[in-house]
Structures are given as C-alpha cells and as structure tokens.
CSV table of C-alpha atoms in Angstrom, one decimal:
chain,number,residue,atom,x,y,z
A,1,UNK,CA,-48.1,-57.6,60.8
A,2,UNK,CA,-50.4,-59.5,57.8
A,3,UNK,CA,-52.0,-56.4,57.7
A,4,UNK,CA,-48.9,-54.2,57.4
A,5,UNK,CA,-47.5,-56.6,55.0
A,6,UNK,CA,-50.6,-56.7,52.3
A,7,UNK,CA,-50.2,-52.7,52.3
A,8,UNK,CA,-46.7,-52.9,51.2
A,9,UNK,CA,-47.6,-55.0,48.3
A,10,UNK,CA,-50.6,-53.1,47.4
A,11,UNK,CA,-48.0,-49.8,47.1
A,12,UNK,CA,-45.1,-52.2,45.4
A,13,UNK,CA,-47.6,-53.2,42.7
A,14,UNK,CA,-49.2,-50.0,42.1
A,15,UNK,CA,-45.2,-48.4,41.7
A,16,UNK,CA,-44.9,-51.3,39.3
A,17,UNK,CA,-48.2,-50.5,37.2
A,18,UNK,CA,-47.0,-47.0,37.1
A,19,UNK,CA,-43.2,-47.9,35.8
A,20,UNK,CA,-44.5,-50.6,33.2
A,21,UNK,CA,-47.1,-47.5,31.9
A,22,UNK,CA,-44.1,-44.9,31.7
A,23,UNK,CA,-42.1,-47.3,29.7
A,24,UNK,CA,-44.7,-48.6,27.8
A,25,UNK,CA,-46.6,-45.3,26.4
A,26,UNK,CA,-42.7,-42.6,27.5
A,27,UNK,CA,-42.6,-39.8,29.2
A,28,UNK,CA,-45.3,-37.4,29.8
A,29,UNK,CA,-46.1,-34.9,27.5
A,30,UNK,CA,-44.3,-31.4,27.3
A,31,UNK,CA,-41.0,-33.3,29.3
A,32,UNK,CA,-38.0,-32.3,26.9
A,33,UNK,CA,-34.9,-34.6,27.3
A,34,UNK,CA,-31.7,-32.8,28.6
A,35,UNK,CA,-29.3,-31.4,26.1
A,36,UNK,CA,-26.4,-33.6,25.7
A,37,UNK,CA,-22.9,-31.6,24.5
A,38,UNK,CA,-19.4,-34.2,23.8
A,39,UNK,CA,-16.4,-33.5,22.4
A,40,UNK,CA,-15.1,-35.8,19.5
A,41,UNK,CA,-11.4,-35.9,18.6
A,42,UNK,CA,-10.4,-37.3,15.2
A,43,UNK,CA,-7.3,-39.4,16.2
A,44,UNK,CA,-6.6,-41.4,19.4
A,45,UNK,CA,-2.7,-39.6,19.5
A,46,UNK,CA,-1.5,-37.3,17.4
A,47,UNK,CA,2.2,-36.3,17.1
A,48,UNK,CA,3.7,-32.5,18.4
A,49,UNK,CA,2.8,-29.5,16.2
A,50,UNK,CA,0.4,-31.9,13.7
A,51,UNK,CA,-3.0,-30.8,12.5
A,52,UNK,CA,-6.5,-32.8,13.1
A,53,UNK,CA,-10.0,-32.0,13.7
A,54,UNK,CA,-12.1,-31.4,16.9
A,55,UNK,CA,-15.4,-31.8,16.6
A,56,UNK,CA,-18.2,-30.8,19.0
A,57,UNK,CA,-21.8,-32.2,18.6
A,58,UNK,CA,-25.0,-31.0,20.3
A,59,UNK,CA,-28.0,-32.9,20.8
A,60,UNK,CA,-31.1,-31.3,22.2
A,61,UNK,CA,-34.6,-29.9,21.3
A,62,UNK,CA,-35.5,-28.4,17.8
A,63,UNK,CA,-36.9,-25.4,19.5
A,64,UNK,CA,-33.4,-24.5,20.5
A,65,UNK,CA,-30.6,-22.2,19.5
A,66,UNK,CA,-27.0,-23.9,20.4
A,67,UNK,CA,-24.0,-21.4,20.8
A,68,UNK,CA,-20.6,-22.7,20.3
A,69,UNK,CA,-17.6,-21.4,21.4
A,70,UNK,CA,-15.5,-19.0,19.0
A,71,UNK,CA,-12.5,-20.3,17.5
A,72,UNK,CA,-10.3,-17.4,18.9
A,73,UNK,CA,-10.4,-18.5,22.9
A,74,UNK,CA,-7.2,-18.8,23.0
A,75,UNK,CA,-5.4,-21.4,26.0
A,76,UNK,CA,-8.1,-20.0,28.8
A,77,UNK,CA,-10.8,-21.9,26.3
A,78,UNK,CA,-9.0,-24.2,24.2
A,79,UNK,CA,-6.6,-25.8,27.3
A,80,UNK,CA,-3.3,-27.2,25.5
A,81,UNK,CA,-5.3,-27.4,22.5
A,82,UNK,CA,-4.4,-24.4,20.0
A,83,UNK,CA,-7.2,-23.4,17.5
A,84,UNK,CA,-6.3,-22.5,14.2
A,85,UNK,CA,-9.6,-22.2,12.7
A,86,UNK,CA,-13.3,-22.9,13.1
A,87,UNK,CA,-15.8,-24.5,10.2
A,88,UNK,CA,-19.7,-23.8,9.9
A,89,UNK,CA,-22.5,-25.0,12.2
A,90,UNK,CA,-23.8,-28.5,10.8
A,91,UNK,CA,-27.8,-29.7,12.0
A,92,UNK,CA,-29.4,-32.8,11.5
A,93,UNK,CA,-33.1,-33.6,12.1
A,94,UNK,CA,-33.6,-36.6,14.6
A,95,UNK,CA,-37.1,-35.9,14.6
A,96,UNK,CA,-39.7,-32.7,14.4
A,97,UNK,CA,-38.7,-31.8,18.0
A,98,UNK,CA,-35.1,-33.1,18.5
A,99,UNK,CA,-32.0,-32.1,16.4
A,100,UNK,CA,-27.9,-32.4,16.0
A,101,UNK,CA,-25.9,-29.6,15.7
A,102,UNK,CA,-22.3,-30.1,15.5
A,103,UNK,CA,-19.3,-27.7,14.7
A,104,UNK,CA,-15.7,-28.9,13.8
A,105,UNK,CA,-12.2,-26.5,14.5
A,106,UNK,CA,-9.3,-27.2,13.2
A,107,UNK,CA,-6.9,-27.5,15.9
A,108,UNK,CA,-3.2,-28.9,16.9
A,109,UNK,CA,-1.3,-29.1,20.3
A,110,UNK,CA,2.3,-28.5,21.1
A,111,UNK,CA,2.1,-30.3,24.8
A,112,UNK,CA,4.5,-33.3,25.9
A,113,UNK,CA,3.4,-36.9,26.2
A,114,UNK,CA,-0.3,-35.9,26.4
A,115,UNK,CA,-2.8,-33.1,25.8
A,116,UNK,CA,-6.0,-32.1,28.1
A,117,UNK,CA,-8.9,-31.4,25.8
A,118,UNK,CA,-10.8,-29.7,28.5
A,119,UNK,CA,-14.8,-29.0,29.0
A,120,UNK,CA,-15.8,-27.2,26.1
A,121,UNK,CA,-19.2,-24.7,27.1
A,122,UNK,CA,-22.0,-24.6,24.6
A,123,UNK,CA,-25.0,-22.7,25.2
A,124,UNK,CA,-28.8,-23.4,24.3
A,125,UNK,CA,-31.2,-20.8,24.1
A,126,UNK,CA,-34.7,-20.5,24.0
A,127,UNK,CA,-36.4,-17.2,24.4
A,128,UNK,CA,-35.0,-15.4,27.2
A,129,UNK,CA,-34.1,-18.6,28.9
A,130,UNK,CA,-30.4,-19.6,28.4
A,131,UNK,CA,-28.7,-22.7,29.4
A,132,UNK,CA,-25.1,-23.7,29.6
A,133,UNK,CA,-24.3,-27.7,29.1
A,134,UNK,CA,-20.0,-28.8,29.0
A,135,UNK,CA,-18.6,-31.7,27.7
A,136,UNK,CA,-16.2,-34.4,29.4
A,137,UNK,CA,-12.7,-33.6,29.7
A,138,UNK,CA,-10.2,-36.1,28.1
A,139,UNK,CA,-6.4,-36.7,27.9
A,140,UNK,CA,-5.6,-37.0,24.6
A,141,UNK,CA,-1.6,-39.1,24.1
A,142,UNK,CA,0.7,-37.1,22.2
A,143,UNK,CA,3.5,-39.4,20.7
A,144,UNK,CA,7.2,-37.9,20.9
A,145,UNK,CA,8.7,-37.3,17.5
A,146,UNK,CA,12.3,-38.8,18.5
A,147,UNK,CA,11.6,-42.5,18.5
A,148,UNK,CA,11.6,-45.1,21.6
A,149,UNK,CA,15.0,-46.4,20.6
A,150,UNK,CA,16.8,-43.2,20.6
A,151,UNK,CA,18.7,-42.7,23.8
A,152,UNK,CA,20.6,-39.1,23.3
A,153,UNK,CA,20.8,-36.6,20.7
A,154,UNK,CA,23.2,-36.4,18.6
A,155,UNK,CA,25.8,-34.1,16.8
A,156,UNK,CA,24.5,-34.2,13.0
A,157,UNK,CA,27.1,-35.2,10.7
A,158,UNK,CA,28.9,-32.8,8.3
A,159,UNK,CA,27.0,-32.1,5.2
A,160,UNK,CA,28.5,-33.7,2.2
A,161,UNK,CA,29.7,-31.7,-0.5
A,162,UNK,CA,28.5,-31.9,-4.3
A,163,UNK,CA,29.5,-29.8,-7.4
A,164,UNK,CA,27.1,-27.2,-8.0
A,165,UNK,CA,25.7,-27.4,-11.4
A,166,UNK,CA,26.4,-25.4,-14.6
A,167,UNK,CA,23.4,-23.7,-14.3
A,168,UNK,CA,24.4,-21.8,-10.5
A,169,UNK,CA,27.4,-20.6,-12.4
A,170,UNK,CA,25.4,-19.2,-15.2
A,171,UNK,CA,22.9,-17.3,-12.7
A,172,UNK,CA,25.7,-15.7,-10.9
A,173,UNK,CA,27.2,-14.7,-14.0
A,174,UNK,CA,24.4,-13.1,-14.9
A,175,UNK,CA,23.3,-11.6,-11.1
A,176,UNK,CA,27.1,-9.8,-11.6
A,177,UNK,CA,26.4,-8.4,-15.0
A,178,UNK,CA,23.3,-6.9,-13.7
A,179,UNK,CA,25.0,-5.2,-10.7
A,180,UNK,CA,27.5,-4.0,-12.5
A,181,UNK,CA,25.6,-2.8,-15.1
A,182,UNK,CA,22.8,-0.9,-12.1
A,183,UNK,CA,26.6,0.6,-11.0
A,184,UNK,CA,26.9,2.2,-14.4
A,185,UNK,CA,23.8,3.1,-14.6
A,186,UNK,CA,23.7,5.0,-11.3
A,187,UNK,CA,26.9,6.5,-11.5
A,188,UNK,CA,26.0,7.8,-15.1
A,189,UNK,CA,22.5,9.1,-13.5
A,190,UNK,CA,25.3,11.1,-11.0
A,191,UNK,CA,27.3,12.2,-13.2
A,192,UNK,CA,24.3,13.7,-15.5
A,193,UNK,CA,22.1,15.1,-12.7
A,194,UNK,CA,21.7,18.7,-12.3
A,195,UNK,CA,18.7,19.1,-10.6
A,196,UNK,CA,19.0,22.3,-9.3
A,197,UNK,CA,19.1,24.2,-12.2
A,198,UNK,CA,16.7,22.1,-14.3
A,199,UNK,CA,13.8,21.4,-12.0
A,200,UNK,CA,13.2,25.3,-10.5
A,201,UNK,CA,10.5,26.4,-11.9
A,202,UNK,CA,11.3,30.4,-10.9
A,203,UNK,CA,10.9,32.5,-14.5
A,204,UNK,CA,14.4,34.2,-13.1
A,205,UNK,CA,16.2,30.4,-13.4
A,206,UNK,CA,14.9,29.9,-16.8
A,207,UNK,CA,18.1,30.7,-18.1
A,208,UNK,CA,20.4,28.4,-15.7
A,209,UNK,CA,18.0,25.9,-16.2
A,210,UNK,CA,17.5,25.7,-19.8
A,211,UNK,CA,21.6,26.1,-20.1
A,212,UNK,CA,22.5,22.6,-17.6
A,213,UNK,CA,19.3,21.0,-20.2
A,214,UNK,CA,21.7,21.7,-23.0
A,215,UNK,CA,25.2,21.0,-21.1
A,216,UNK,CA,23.7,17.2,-20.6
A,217,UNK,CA,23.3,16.9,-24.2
A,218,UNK,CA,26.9,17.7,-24.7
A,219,UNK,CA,27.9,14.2,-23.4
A,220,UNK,CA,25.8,12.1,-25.5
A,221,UNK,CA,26.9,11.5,-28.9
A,222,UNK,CA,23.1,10.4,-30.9
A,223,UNK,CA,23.5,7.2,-33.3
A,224,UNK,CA,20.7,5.3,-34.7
A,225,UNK,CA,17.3,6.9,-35.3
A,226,UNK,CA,16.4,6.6,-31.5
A,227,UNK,CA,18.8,8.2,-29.9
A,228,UNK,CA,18.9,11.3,-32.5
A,229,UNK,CA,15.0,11.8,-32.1
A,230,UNK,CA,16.0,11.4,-28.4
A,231,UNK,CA,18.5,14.2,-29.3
A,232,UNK,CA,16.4,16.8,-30.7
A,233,UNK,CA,13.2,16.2,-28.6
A,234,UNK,CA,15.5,17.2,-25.2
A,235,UNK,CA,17.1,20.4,-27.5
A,236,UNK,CA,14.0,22.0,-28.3
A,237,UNK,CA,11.8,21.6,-24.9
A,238,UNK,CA,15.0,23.4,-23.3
A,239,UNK,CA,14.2,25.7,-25.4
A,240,UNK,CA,10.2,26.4,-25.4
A,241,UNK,CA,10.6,25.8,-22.1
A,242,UNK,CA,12.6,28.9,-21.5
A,243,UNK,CA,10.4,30.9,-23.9
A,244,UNK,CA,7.4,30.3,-21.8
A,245,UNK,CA,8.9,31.0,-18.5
A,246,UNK,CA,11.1,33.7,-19.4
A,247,UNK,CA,9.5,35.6,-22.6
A,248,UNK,CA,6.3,34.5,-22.1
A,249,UNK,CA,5.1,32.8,-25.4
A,250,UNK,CA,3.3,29.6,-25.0
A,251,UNK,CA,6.1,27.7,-27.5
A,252,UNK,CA,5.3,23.8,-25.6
A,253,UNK,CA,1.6,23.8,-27.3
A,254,UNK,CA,2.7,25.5,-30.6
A,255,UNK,CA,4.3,24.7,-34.0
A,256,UNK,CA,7.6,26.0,-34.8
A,257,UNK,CA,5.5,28.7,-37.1
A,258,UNK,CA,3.5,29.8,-34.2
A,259,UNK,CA,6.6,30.1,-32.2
A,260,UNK,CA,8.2,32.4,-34.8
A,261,UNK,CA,5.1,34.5,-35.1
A,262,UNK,CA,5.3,35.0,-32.0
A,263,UNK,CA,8.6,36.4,-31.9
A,264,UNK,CA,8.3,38.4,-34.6
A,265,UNK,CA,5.9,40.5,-32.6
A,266,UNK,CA,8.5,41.9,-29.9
A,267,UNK,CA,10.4,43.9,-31.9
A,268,UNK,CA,12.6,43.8,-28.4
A,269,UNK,CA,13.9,40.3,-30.3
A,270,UNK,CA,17.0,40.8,-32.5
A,271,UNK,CA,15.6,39.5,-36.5
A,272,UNK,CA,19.5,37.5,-36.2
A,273,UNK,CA,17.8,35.7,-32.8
A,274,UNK,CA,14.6,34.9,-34.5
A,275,UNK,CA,16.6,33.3,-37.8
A,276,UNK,CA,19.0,31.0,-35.8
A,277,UNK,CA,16.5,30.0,-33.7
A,278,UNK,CA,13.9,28.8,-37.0
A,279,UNK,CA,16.9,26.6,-37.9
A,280,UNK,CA,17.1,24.9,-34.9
A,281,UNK,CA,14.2,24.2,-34.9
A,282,UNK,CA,13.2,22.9,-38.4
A,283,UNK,CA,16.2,20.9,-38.5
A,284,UNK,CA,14.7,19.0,-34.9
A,285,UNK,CA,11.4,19.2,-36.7
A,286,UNK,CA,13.1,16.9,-39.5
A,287,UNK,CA,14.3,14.6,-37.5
A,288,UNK,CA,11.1,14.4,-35.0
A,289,UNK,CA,8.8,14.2,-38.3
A,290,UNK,CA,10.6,12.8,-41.4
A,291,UNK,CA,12.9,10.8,-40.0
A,292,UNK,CA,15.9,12.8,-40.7
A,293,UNK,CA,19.1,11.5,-39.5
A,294,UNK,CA,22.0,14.2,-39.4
A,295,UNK,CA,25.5,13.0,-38.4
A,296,UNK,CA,26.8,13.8,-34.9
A,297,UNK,CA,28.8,16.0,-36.3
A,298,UNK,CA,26.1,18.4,-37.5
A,299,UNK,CA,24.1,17.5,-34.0
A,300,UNK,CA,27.0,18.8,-32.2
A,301,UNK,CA,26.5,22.4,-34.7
A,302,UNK,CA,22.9,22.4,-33.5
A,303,UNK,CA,23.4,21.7,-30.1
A,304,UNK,CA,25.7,25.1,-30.6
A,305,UNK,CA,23.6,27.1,-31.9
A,306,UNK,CA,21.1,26.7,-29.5
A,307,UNK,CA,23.4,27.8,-27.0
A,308,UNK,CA,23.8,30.6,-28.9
A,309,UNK,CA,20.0,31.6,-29.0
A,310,UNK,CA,19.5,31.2,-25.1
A,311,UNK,CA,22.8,33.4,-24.4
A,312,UNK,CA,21.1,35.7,-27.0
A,313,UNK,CA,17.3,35.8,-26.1
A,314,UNK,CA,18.8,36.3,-22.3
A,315,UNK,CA,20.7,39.3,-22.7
A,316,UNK,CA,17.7,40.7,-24.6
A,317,UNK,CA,15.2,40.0,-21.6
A,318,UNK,CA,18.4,41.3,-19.0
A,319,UNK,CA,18.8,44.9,-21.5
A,320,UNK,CA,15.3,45.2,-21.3
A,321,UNK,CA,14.9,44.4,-17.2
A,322,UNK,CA,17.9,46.8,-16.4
A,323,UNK,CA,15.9,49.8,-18.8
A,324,UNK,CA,13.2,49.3,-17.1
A,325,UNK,CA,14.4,49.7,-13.8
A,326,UNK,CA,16.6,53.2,-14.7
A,327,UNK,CA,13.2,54.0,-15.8
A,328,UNK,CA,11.3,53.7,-13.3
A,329,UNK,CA,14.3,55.2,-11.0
A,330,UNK,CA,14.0,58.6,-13.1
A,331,UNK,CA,10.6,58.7,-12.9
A,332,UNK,CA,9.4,61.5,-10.4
C-alpha cells in the first residue's frame, strides 16, 4: 500500500511540474487560440421602430480572413432584428499574430416587449481551410411606447380650430388665377388648332395647309413691336413654305430677292402674282429688320393680300397640272 501510495505522489508531482511549466513559459509553440465571435448591442432596450447599432467583433489569428454576414439576410439571419444597413470591416492589431476585426449594422426591431438577437455566423478562413464560429444569443427588452400608466386607448379629442393666416388666402388666390388662366390658355390652343392642314407635309396639301396658317392669323390683332414681328414672321413662312413644297423654289433659306428671282424664271407665274407677292414680303421684311411697326389696320391689308397670292400661285400650279394631264391623254 506504501508502495502504491509513493507512486501516486511521484505522478501527482510530475503533473504538477508540468502545469506550473505550461503556465510559466504558455502554450506550446504553433498552438493558435480559438476564434472568439460576440455580438455587442449599443443600448440595453430600445423602444419599437427606433434605430441603434449592432456591432459584431472577431478575435482570432492574424493569419486569418473573417467573413461577416451581409446586411441583406433578411429575418432568416437577422431574427426580429431588421437590418437597414451595414458599415465597413474595422481591424486592430493585438499583436503580430492575433487581431480584432469588427463590423457594425445599423439595425432596428419592431417586436413586442423584447427582441431575440440570435447567433450571428462569421466565418474564418485560411487557405482552403474554412471555419465557422456564432455568437451567443440574447434577448434584448423593447420598451412599449404607450406608457405604464395608460390603461386604454383613447378617442383623440377634436382638433381645435384657428384662423388661417392672410398668407393661405393669398396663395389660393393666386393657385385660382393660374387655373383659370391654364383654362384660357387651353381653350385658346383649341380654338386655334388646325393640325390637319398645317402639319401634312404632302406637296398636294401645301395649299390647305398654308391657307389654315393664314386663317389663324385672322384672329390675332398685333400691338406692340412683339406681337407685329410675331405677325409677319408666321405670314411669310406660310408662304415660302408653300413655295417649296408646292412650286418648288427653296424660299425658307433665301432672301426676298432670291425668292423673286426665282419666280421670274417660270414664266408659268403671272408678272401681277410676282408684284403682290414682293410687297408682302418687303413690308414683313420692314418690320422683321427695321423695326417697322404698321397699324393693324394695314396688317389686316397684308394678311389679305397674301391670301390673295396663295389662291393665285394655286390656280397657276392646278392650270398647269390639269394641261399636263390632257397632254399626256392625247398623246399616242
């Protein structure tokens, strides 16, 4: 039994000797501690719906890569916690081969009386060797927003009623002038629109076309030196318009002595239609370049003669479109 006994003491002080050498000089070189993963939350309770920060840390070797978890888990991840976003990775240096990584999200909760932060994963890696490390779960209070010493609900008093200020009866005012005045406006735009005629491009609807251009002009009535340039402008594209489409002379890009060159080389032109027409246009070419301002009166005289130089250019080009074709029907 001696005998039995001094062996046991020889074993107990030898597993001493060994302890007091592992504590004295650590752990044995190579051994890496364990990673170690928790979850920090920036308030002990938070109220329903409010904003504050979770925060999770990772300790472990510098020879490590640490993987968070992404911000957009959603409740299979995040538990009752709701993520609204994620900030960047944050390491600290404990020493050359341990280091602190940590990663805060933005989160808030919407739970009753208390909130389950639940075990976050977070994955090291090293080489091809990957290891997976959670942290604790927690209940986290959540403090009701109607107070302790509120027993029921209750119906919310009438509101009470106060004079609205000079300044919401100005504003109206002013919103009703401007809807009255978009109402003019648009019924005007209605009553003036003739797109048919004006926007077809087809050489055959020049004439139409041109015509509604001038009937719109009919209804305004130029005053000041806007509005009669205005005027003018409108008169005489109507009418290079319809000499481009329907009789062929490039009058948008020319002067008004281009223009008349121009006629005066189809003798199929009546020298009367060529006249009137140089008179409307220097008079616009007054009043576009020097400022001219003729009364409406002599507008109006303008605007008729004009007329008068379509209707005449148009049964020109339909003479010569109705020869033709007897021609060409006699023709063997």
């Amino acid at each position: 039994m001696q005998r039995r006994m001094r062996r046991w003491t020889r074993i107990n002080d030898r597993f001493l000797l060994v302890l007091g050498l592992l504590l004295v000089w650590g752990p044995p070189a190579g051994a890496q501690p364990e990673p170690r993963v928790e979850a920090r939350v920036s308030a002990d309770s938070v109220r329903i719906g409010e904003r504050f920060t979770l925060t999770l840390v990772a300790t472990h070797a510098a020879d490590r890569d640490v993987i968070f978890p992404r911000g957009d888990g959603g409740s299979v991840l995040f538990g009752d916690l709701r993520a609204i976003r994620r900030g960047a990775i944050r390491t600290r240096r404990l020493s050359a081969a341990r280091r602190v990584d940590s990663v805060a999200y933005e989160v808030t909760t919407f739970a009753l009386d208390s909130a389950r932060v639940p075990v976050f994963p977070v994955r090291f890696a090293s080489g091809g060797d990957t290891a997976v490390v959670g942290t604790s779960p927690r209940m986290l209070p959540v403090v009701s927003v109607v107070g302790p010493d509120a027993e029921a609900l209750r119906t919310p008093a009438a509101l009470a009623s106060f004079p609205r200020p000079a300044w919401v009866w100005g504003l109206l005012g002013l919103l009703t002038a401007a809807l009255l005045g978009g109402g003019a406006y648009g019924w005007w735009r209605w009553r003036t629109h003739d797109a048919d005629a004006a926007d077809d491009p087809d050489p055959e609807h020049a004439y139409e076309a041109a015509s509604a251009r001038l009937r719109r002009l009919e209804r305004r009535h130029p005053s000041g030196r806007e509005a009669v340039k205005a005027f003018y402008v409108d008169l005489t594209e109507a009418l290079r318009v319809y000499l481009a489409r329907r009789v062929g002379i490039e009058a948008p890009e020319q002067t008004t002595a281009e223009v008349m060159a121009a006629l005066r080389r189809r003798p199929e032109v009546r020298a009367e239609t060529t006249r009137r027409l140089r008179a409307v246009l220097e008079q616009a070419d007054l009043v576009k370049f020097a400022d001219a301002q003729p009364p409406p009166t002599e507008s109006r005289s303008v605007l008729d003669d004009a007329q008068g130089v379509l209707d005449a250019l148009e049964a020109t080009r339909r003479r010569d479109e109705a020869q033709a074709l007897d021609d060409a029907s006699s023709s063997p």
